[in-house]
Short mmCIF file of N, CA and C in Angstrom, two decimals:
data_model
loop_
_atom_site.label_atom_id
_atom_site.label_comp_id
_atom_site.label_asym_id
_atom_site.label_seq_id
_atom_site.Cartn_x
_atom_site.Cartn_y
_atom_site.Cartn_z
N MET B 10 53.04 7.04 33.79
CA MET B 10 52.21 6.51 32.72
C MET B 10 50.76 6.95 32.97
N ARG B 11 50.11 7.45 31.92
CA ARG B 11 48.73 7.94 32.05
C ARG B 11 47.74 6.78 32.06
N ASN B 12 46.64 7.02 32.70
CA ASN B 12 45.57 6.03 32.72
C ASN B 12 44.62 6.34 31.57
N TRP B 13 44.53 5.43 30.60
CA TRP B 13 43.69 5.63 29.41
C TRP B 13 42.33 4.95 29.53
N THR B 14 42.06 4.35 30.67
CA THR B 14 40.80 3.62 30.82
C THR B 14 39.59 4.53 30.63
N GLY B 15 39.59 5.69 31.26
CA GLY B 15 38.44 6.62 31.15
C GLY B 15 38.16 7.05 29.73
N PRO B 16 39.18 7.61 29.02
CA PRO B 16 38.93 8.03 27.64
C PRO B 16 38.53 6.88 26.71
N ILE B 17 39.13 5.71 26.89
CA ILE B 17 38.79 4.57 26.04
C ILE B 17 37.36 4.13 26.30
N LEU B 18 36.96 4.08 27.56
CA LEU B 18 35.59 3.70 27.90
C LEU B 18 34.61 4.71 27.32
N THR B 19 34.92 6.00 27.41
CA THR B 19 34.05 7.04 26.87
C THR B 19 33.90 6.88 25.36
N LEU B 20 35.00 6.66 24.65
CA LEU B 20 34.94 6.46 23.21
C LEU B 20 34.14 5.22 22.84
N SER B 21 34.28 4.17 23.60
CA SER B 21 33.52 2.94 23.34
C SER B 21 32.03 3.18 23.49
N LEU B 22 31.64 3.90 24.53
CA LEU B 22 30.22 4.19 24.74
C LEU B 22 29.68 5.08 23.62
N PHE B 23 30.48 6.06 23.19
CA PHE B 23 30.07 6.95 22.11
C PHE B 23 29.89 6.17 20.81
N ALA B 24 30.79 5.27 20.52
CA ALA B 24 30.70 4.46 19.30
C ALA B 24 29.46 3.58 19.33
N SER B 25 29.14 3.01 20.48
CA SER B 25 27.94 2.17 20.59
C SER B 25 26.69 2.99 20.36
N ALA B 26 26.64 4.19 20.95
CA ALA B 26 25.47 5.05 20.77
C ALA B 26 25.33 5.48 19.31
N ALA B 27 26.44 5.80 18.67
CA ALA B 27 26.40 6.21 17.26
C ALA B 27 25.90 5.08 16.38
N GLN B 28 26.32 3.87 16.65
CA GLN B 28 25.86 2.74 15.85
C GLN B 28 24.39 2.46 16.09
N ALA B 29 23.90 2.66 17.33
CA ALA B 29 22.50 2.43 17.64
C ALA B 29 21.62 3.36 16.82
N HIS B 30 22.06 4.60 16.60
CA HIS B 30 21.33 5.52 15.73
C HIS B 30 21.92 5.37 14.34
N HIS B 31 21.36 4.45 13.58
CA HIS B 31 21.95 4.03 12.32
C HIS B 31 21.89 5.12 11.26
N SER B 32 22.73 4.97 10.29
CA SER B 32 22.72 5.86 9.14
C SER B 32 21.73 5.29 8.13
N LEU B 33 21.64 5.95 7.00
CA LEU B 33 20.74 5.46 5.95
C LEU B 33 21.42 4.41 5.08
N SER B 34 22.61 3.97 5.45
CA SER B 34 23.35 3.02 4.62
C SER B 34 22.67 1.66 4.50
N ASN B 35 21.75 1.35 5.43
CA ASN B 35 21.06 0.07 5.30
C ASN B 35 19.93 0.13 4.27
N TYR B 36 19.67 1.33 3.71
CA TYR B 36 18.66 1.47 2.66
C TYR B 36 19.36 1.60 1.31
N ASP B 37 18.75 1.03 0.28
CA ASP B 37 19.31 1.03 -1.06
C ASP B 37 18.87 2.30 -1.80
N SER B 38 19.72 3.32 -1.77
CA SER B 38 19.37 4.60 -2.39
C SER B 38 19.31 4.51 -3.92
N GLY B 39 19.77 3.43 -4.49
CA GLY B 39 19.71 3.23 -5.93
C GLY B 39 18.39 2.65 -6.41
N ARG B 40 17.53 2.28 -5.48
CA ARG B 40 16.23 1.70 -5.83
C ARG B 40 15.11 2.54 -5.24
N ASP B 41 14.02 2.62 -5.96
CA ASP B 41 12.85 3.35 -5.49
C ASP B 41 11.65 2.42 -5.56
N VAL B 42 10.96 2.28 -4.45
CA VAL B 42 9.78 1.43 -4.37
C VAL B 42 8.56 2.34 -4.21
N ARG B 43 7.50 2.02 -4.93
CA ARG B 43 6.25 2.80 -4.85
C ARG B 43 5.11 1.87 -4.50
N ALA B 44 4.16 2.40 -3.75
CA ALA B 44 3.00 1.57 -3.38
C ALA B 44 1.85 2.46 -2.94
N ASP B 45 0.65 1.91 -3.07
CA ASP B 45 -0.55 2.50 -2.48
C ASP B 45 -0.88 1.66 -1.27
N GLY B 46 -1.30 2.30 -0.19
CA GLY B 46 -1.62 1.55 1.01
C GLY B 46 -2.53 2.31 1.94
N VAL B 47 -2.80 1.68 3.08
CA VAL B 47 -3.66 2.27 4.10
C VAL B 47 -2.89 2.28 5.42
N VAL B 48 -2.87 3.45 6.06
CA VAL B 48 -2.17 3.58 7.34
C VAL B 48 -2.82 2.67 8.37
N GLU B 49 -2.00 1.88 9.04
CA GLU B 49 -2.47 1.06 10.14
C GLU B 49 -2.06 1.67 11.48
N GLU B 50 -0.82 2.17 11.54
CA GLU B 50 -0.31 2.77 12.78
C GLU B 50 0.67 3.87 12.43
N PHE B 51 0.73 4.89 13.29
CA PHE B 51 1.75 5.92 13.18
C PHE B 51 2.43 6.02 14.54
N HIS B 52 3.73 5.79 14.54
CA HIS B 52 4.52 5.84 15.78
C HIS B 52 5.38 7.10 15.73
N PHE B 53 4.96 8.13 16.47
CA PHE B 53 5.67 9.40 16.51
C PHE B 53 6.69 9.33 17.65
N VAL B 54 7.79 8.62 17.38
CA VAL B 54 8.78 8.29 18.40
C VAL B 54 10.15 8.84 18.03
N ASN B 55 10.99 8.97 19.03
CA ASN B 55 12.36 9.42 18.85
C ASN B 55 13.25 8.20 18.68
N PRO B 56 14.21 8.14 17.81
CA PRO B 56 14.68 9.24 16.99
C PRO B 56 13.95 9.37 15.65
N HIS B 57 13.36 8.28 15.14
CA HIS B 57 12.71 8.33 13.82
C HIS B 57 11.29 7.80 13.90
N PRO B 58 10.30 8.67 13.70
CA PRO B 58 8.92 8.18 13.60
C PRO B 58 8.78 7.23 12.42
N PHE B 59 7.78 6.37 12.51
CA PHE B 59 7.55 5.45 11.39
C PHE B 59 6.07 5.15 11.26
N LEU B 60 5.69 4.84 10.04
CA LEU B 60 4.33 4.45 9.69
C LEU B 60 4.31 2.96 9.40
N MET B 61 3.22 2.32 9.78
CA MET B 61 2.96 0.95 9.36
C MET B 61 1.76 1.06 8.42
N ILE B 62 1.94 0.56 7.18
CA ILE B 62 0.84 0.62 6.23
C ILE B 62 0.54 -0.78 5.68
N GLY B 63 -0.71 -0.99 5.37
CA GLY B 63 -1.13 -2.23 4.72
C GLY B 63 -1.11 -2.03 3.22
N VAL B 64 -0.42 -2.93 2.52
CA VAL B 64 -0.30 -2.87 1.06
C VAL B 64 -0.76 -4.22 0.51
N THR B 65 -1.60 -4.18 -0.50
CA THR B 65 -2.04 -5.41 -1.15
C THR B 65 -1.22 -5.61 -2.41
N ASP B 66 -0.53 -6.75 -2.50
CA ASP B 66 0.34 -6.99 -3.66
C ASP B 66 -0.52 -7.41 -4.86
N PRO B 67 0.09 -7.49 -6.05
CA PRO B 67 -0.68 -7.81 -7.27
C PRO B 67 -1.45 -9.13 -7.20
N SER B 68 -1.00 -10.07 -6.38
CA SER B 68 -1.72 -11.34 -6.29
C SER B 68 -2.83 -11.30 -5.24
N GLY B 69 -3.05 -10.13 -4.61
CA GLY B 69 -4.12 -9.98 -3.64
C GLY B 69 -3.73 -10.25 -2.21
N VAL B 70 -2.46 -10.50 -1.95
CA VAL B 70 -1.99 -10.78 -0.60
C VAL B 70 -1.66 -9.45 0.10
N ARG B 71 -2.21 -9.30 1.29
CA ARG B 71 -1.97 -8.09 2.07
C ARG B 71 -0.68 -8.23 2.87
N GLN B 72 0.15 -7.18 2.82
CA GLN B 72 1.41 -7.15 3.55
C GLN B 72 1.45 -5.88 4.39
N VAL B 73 2.19 -5.93 5.47
CA VAL B 73 2.41 -4.73 6.28
C VAL B 73 3.82 -4.23 6.02
N TRP B 74 3.91 -2.96 5.66
CA TRP B 74 5.19 -2.32 5.39
C TRP B 74 5.50 -1.33 6.50
N ARG B 75 6.78 -1.20 6.82
CA ARG B 75 7.25 -0.23 7.82
C ARG B 75 8.00 0.87 7.09
N LEU B 76 7.54 2.12 7.28
CA LEU B 76 8.12 3.27 6.58
C LEU B 76 8.82 4.18 7.58
N GLU B 77 10.13 4.23 7.53
CA GLU B 77 10.89 5.09 8.44
C GLU B 77 10.94 6.51 7.87
N MET B 78 10.77 7.48 8.78
CA MET B 78 10.77 8.89 8.38
C MET B 78 11.99 9.60 8.95
N ASP B 79 12.10 10.89 8.64
CA ASP B 79 13.17 11.74 9.15
C ASP B 79 13.05 11.83 10.68
N ASN B 80 14.00 12.51 11.32
CA ASN B 80 13.99 12.54 12.78
C ASN B 80 12.81 13.32 13.34
N LEU B 81 12.41 12.96 14.53
CA LEU B 81 11.22 13.49 15.19
C LEU B 81 11.24 15.01 15.27
N HIS B 82 12.36 15.60 15.63
CA HIS B 82 12.42 17.05 15.82
C HIS B 82 12.21 17.81 14.52
N GLU B 83 12.78 17.33 13.43
CA GLU B 83 12.57 18.00 12.15
C GLU B 83 11.13 17.82 11.66
N LEU B 84 10.53 16.68 11.92
CA LEU B 84 9.13 16.48 11.54
C LEU B 84 8.23 17.40 12.34
N ASP B 85 8.52 17.54 13.62
CA ASP B 85 7.76 18.45 14.48
C ASP B 85 7.87 19.89 13.97
N GLU B 86 9.07 20.28 13.55
CA GLU B 86 9.29 21.64 13.05
C GLU B 86 8.46 21.96 11.81
N ILE B 87 8.17 20.97 10.98
CA ILE B 87 7.40 21.24 9.76
C ILE B 87 5.90 21.02 9.95
N GLY B 88 5.50 20.67 11.18
CA GLY B 88 4.08 20.56 11.47
C GLY B 88 3.51 19.17 11.58
N ILE B 89 4.34 18.15 11.54
CA ILE B 89 3.83 16.79 11.72
C ILE B 89 3.75 16.51 13.22
N SER B 90 2.63 15.93 13.63
CA SER B 90 2.42 15.59 15.04
C SER B 90 1.95 14.14 15.12
N ARG B 91 1.73 13.70 16.34
CA ARG B 91 1.31 12.30 16.52
C ARG B 91 -0.08 12.02 15.94
N THR B 92 -0.83 13.08 15.57
CA THR B 92 -2.17 12.88 15.00
C THR B 92 -2.23 13.13 13.49
N THR B 93 -1.08 13.42 12.87
CA THR B 93 -1.07 13.73 11.43
C THR B 93 -1.55 12.55 10.59
N PHE B 94 -1.15 11.36 10.94
CA PHE B 94 -1.54 10.16 10.19
C PHE B 94 -2.39 9.28 11.07
N GLN B 95 -3.54 8.90 10.55
CA GLN B 95 -4.51 8.10 11.31
C GLN B 95 -4.78 6.78 10.62
N PRO B 96 -5.09 5.74 11.40
CA PRO B 96 -5.49 4.47 10.78
C PRO B 96 -6.63 4.70 9.79
N GLY B 97 -6.50 4.09 8.63
CA GLY B 97 -7.51 4.23 7.58
C GLY B 97 -7.15 5.25 6.51
N ASP B 98 -6.16 6.13 6.78
CA ASP B 98 -5.73 7.09 5.76
C ASP B 98 -5.17 6.34 4.56
N ARG B 99 -5.68 6.65 3.36
CA ARG B 99 -5.13 6.07 2.14
C ARG B 99 -3.96 6.94 1.69
N VAL B 100 -2.84 6.29 1.38
CA VAL B 100 -1.63 7.01 1.02
C VAL B 100 -0.95 6.34 -0.18
N THR B 101 -0.20 7.15 -0.90
CA THR B 101 0.69 6.67 -1.94
C THR B 101 2.09 7.04 -1.50
N ILE B 102 2.99 6.08 -1.52
CA ILE B 102 4.33 6.31 -0.98
C ILE B 102 5.41 5.92 -1.99
N SER B 103 6.59 6.48 -1.80
CA SER B 103 7.77 6.00 -2.51
C SER B 103 8.96 6.20 -1.58
N GLY B 104 9.94 5.33 -1.75
CA GLY B 104 11.12 5.42 -0.91
C GLY B 104 12.12 4.34 -1.26
N ASN B 105 13.16 4.30 -0.45
CA ASN B 105 14.26 3.36 -0.68
C ASN B 105 14.09 2.14 0.21
N PRO B 106 14.13 0.93 -0.38
CA PRO B 106 13.96 -0.29 0.42
C PRO B 106 15.20 -0.60 1.24
N ASP B 107 14.97 -1.25 2.37
CA ASP B 107 16.06 -1.77 3.18
C ASP B 107 16.79 -2.83 2.34
N ARG B 108 18.08 -2.96 2.56
CA ARG B 108 18.87 -3.90 1.76
C ARG B 108 18.52 -5.37 2.06
N THR B 109 17.99 -5.66 3.25
CA THR B 109 17.69 -7.05 3.60
C THR B 109 16.21 -7.29 3.88
N GLU B 110 15.46 -6.26 4.20
CA GLU B 110 14.03 -6.39 4.50
C GLU B 110 13.22 -5.59 3.47
N PRO B 111 12.71 -6.22 2.43
CA PRO B 111 12.08 -5.49 1.33
C PRO B 111 10.83 -4.68 1.70
N ARG B 112 10.20 -4.99 2.81
CA ARG B 112 9.02 -4.23 3.22
C ARG B 112 9.34 -3.18 4.28
N GLU B 113 10.61 -2.88 4.45
CA GLU B 113 11.04 -1.76 5.29
C GLU B 113 11.61 -0.71 4.35
N ILE B 114 11.05 0.49 4.42
CA ILE B 114 11.33 1.53 3.44
C ILE B 114 11.75 2.81 4.16
N TYR B 115 12.75 3.50 3.62
CA TYR B 115 13.03 4.87 4.08
C TYR B 115 12.16 5.76 3.23
N LEU B 116 11.20 6.42 3.85
CA LEU B 116 10.17 7.18 3.15
C LEU B 116 10.74 8.46 2.53
N ARG B 117 10.62 8.58 1.22
CA ARG B 117 11.06 9.78 0.51
C ARG B 117 9.89 10.67 0.12
N ARG B 118 8.72 10.04 -0.11
CA ARG B 118 7.55 10.82 -0.52
C ARG B 118 6.29 10.10 -0.07
N LEU B 119 5.32 10.90 0.37
CA LEU B 119 4.02 10.36 0.75
C LEU B 119 2.97 11.37 0.31
N ASP B 120 1.93 10.88 -0.34
CA ASP B 120 0.79 11.71 -0.72
C ASP B 120 -0.47 11.12 -0.10
N ARG B 121 -1.29 11.99 0.48
CA ARG B 121 -2.59 11.59 1.00
C ARG B 121 -3.63 12.37 0.21
N PRO B 122 -4.22 11.74 -0.81
CA PRO B 122 -5.14 12.45 -1.71
C PRO B 122 -6.36 13.05 -1.03
N SER B 123 -6.82 12.49 0.07
CA SER B 123 -8.06 12.98 0.69
C SER B 123 -8.00 14.44 1.09
N ASP B 124 -6.80 14.94 1.45
CA ASP B 124 -6.69 16.35 1.84
C ASP B 124 -5.51 17.06 1.18
N GLY B 125 -4.87 16.39 0.22
CA GLY B 125 -3.78 17.02 -0.50
C GLY B 125 -2.47 17.11 0.26
N LEU B 126 -2.35 16.34 1.36
CA LEU B 126 -1.11 16.35 2.11
C LEU B 126 0.00 15.74 1.26
N HIS B 127 1.14 16.42 1.26
CA HIS B 127 2.31 15.95 0.50
C HIS B 127 3.52 16.08 1.41
N TYR B 128 4.13 14.93 1.72
CA TYR B 128 5.37 14.89 2.51
C TYR B 128 6.48 14.49 1.57
N GLU B 129 7.61 15.18 1.69
CA GLU B 129 8.75 14.82 0.84
C GLU B 129 10.03 15.03 1.63
N GLN B 130 10.92 14.06 1.51
CA GLN B 130 12.25 14.14 2.12
C GLN B 130 13.19 14.59 1.01
N ILE B 131 13.66 15.83 1.09
CA ILE B 131 14.53 16.37 0.07
C ILE B 131 15.91 16.56 0.69
N GLY B 132 16.89 15.79 0.21
CA GLY B 132 18.21 15.84 0.82
C GLY B 132 18.12 15.42 2.28
N THR B 133 18.52 16.30 3.15
CA THR B 133 18.47 15.98 4.58
C THR B 133 17.32 16.67 5.29
N ARG B 134 16.44 17.35 4.57
CA ARG B 134 15.35 18.09 5.20
C ARG B 134 13.98 17.62 4.69
N PRO B 135 13.04 17.43 5.61
CA PRO B 135 11.68 17.08 5.19
C PRO B 135 10.89 18.33 4.82
N ARG B 136 9.85 18.13 4.03
CA ARG B 136 8.96 19.23 3.66
C ARG B 136 7.52 18.71 3.66
N LEU B 137 6.61 19.53 4.14
CA LEU B 137 5.20 19.16 4.21
C LEU B 137 4.38 20.29 3.58
N THR B 138 3.52 19.92 2.63
CA THR B 138 2.61 20.89 2.02
C THR B 138 1.23 20.27 1.94
N ARG B 139 0.24 21.12 1.79
CA ARG B 139 -1.15 20.67 1.58
C ARG B 139 -1.73 21.48 0.45
N THR B 140 -2.30 20.79 -0.51
CA THR B 140 -2.88 21.46 -1.66
C THR B 140 -4.39 21.60 -1.55
N GLY B 141 -4.98 21.07 -0.50
CA GLY B 141 -6.41 21.16 -0.35
C GLY B 141 -7.16 19.91 -0.78
N GLY B 142 -6.49 18.99 -1.42
CA GLY B 142 -7.11 17.72 -1.79
C GLY B 142 -8.03 17.83 -2.99
N PRO B 143 -8.73 16.74 -3.26
CA PRO B 143 -9.61 16.72 -4.43
C PRO B 143 -10.75 17.70 -4.25
N GLY B 144 -11.15 18.31 -5.36
CA GLY B 144 -12.18 19.34 -5.33
C GLY B 144 -13.50 18.76 -5.22
#
């Protein structure tokens, strides 16, 4: 009789690691949320960098939103670094809200008017362009 302990343990560890790196299923791809805000923090971390932005709602209450981005390596490949977003940057964003946390967003688009930076998540690949900003 073969010993299945090793392969079963390996599969269990693999399944746990796969679940820890979640899919986008926790975001509602059928909804799009848009907001203007100010960058408070940029965390250029593995596996998914994220931005924390301050957004003022229509009643004047300030909220902090967490914006998850594509994976670190793909962002690095298109030219995003840990200094790309700085506290105080004004941005306009859109993305898919988390199914249970409405201020957690999977970032699909970000515009920074001050320099014309445009980030967009198209399918499974991010894209970064700069138009030069306002004249």
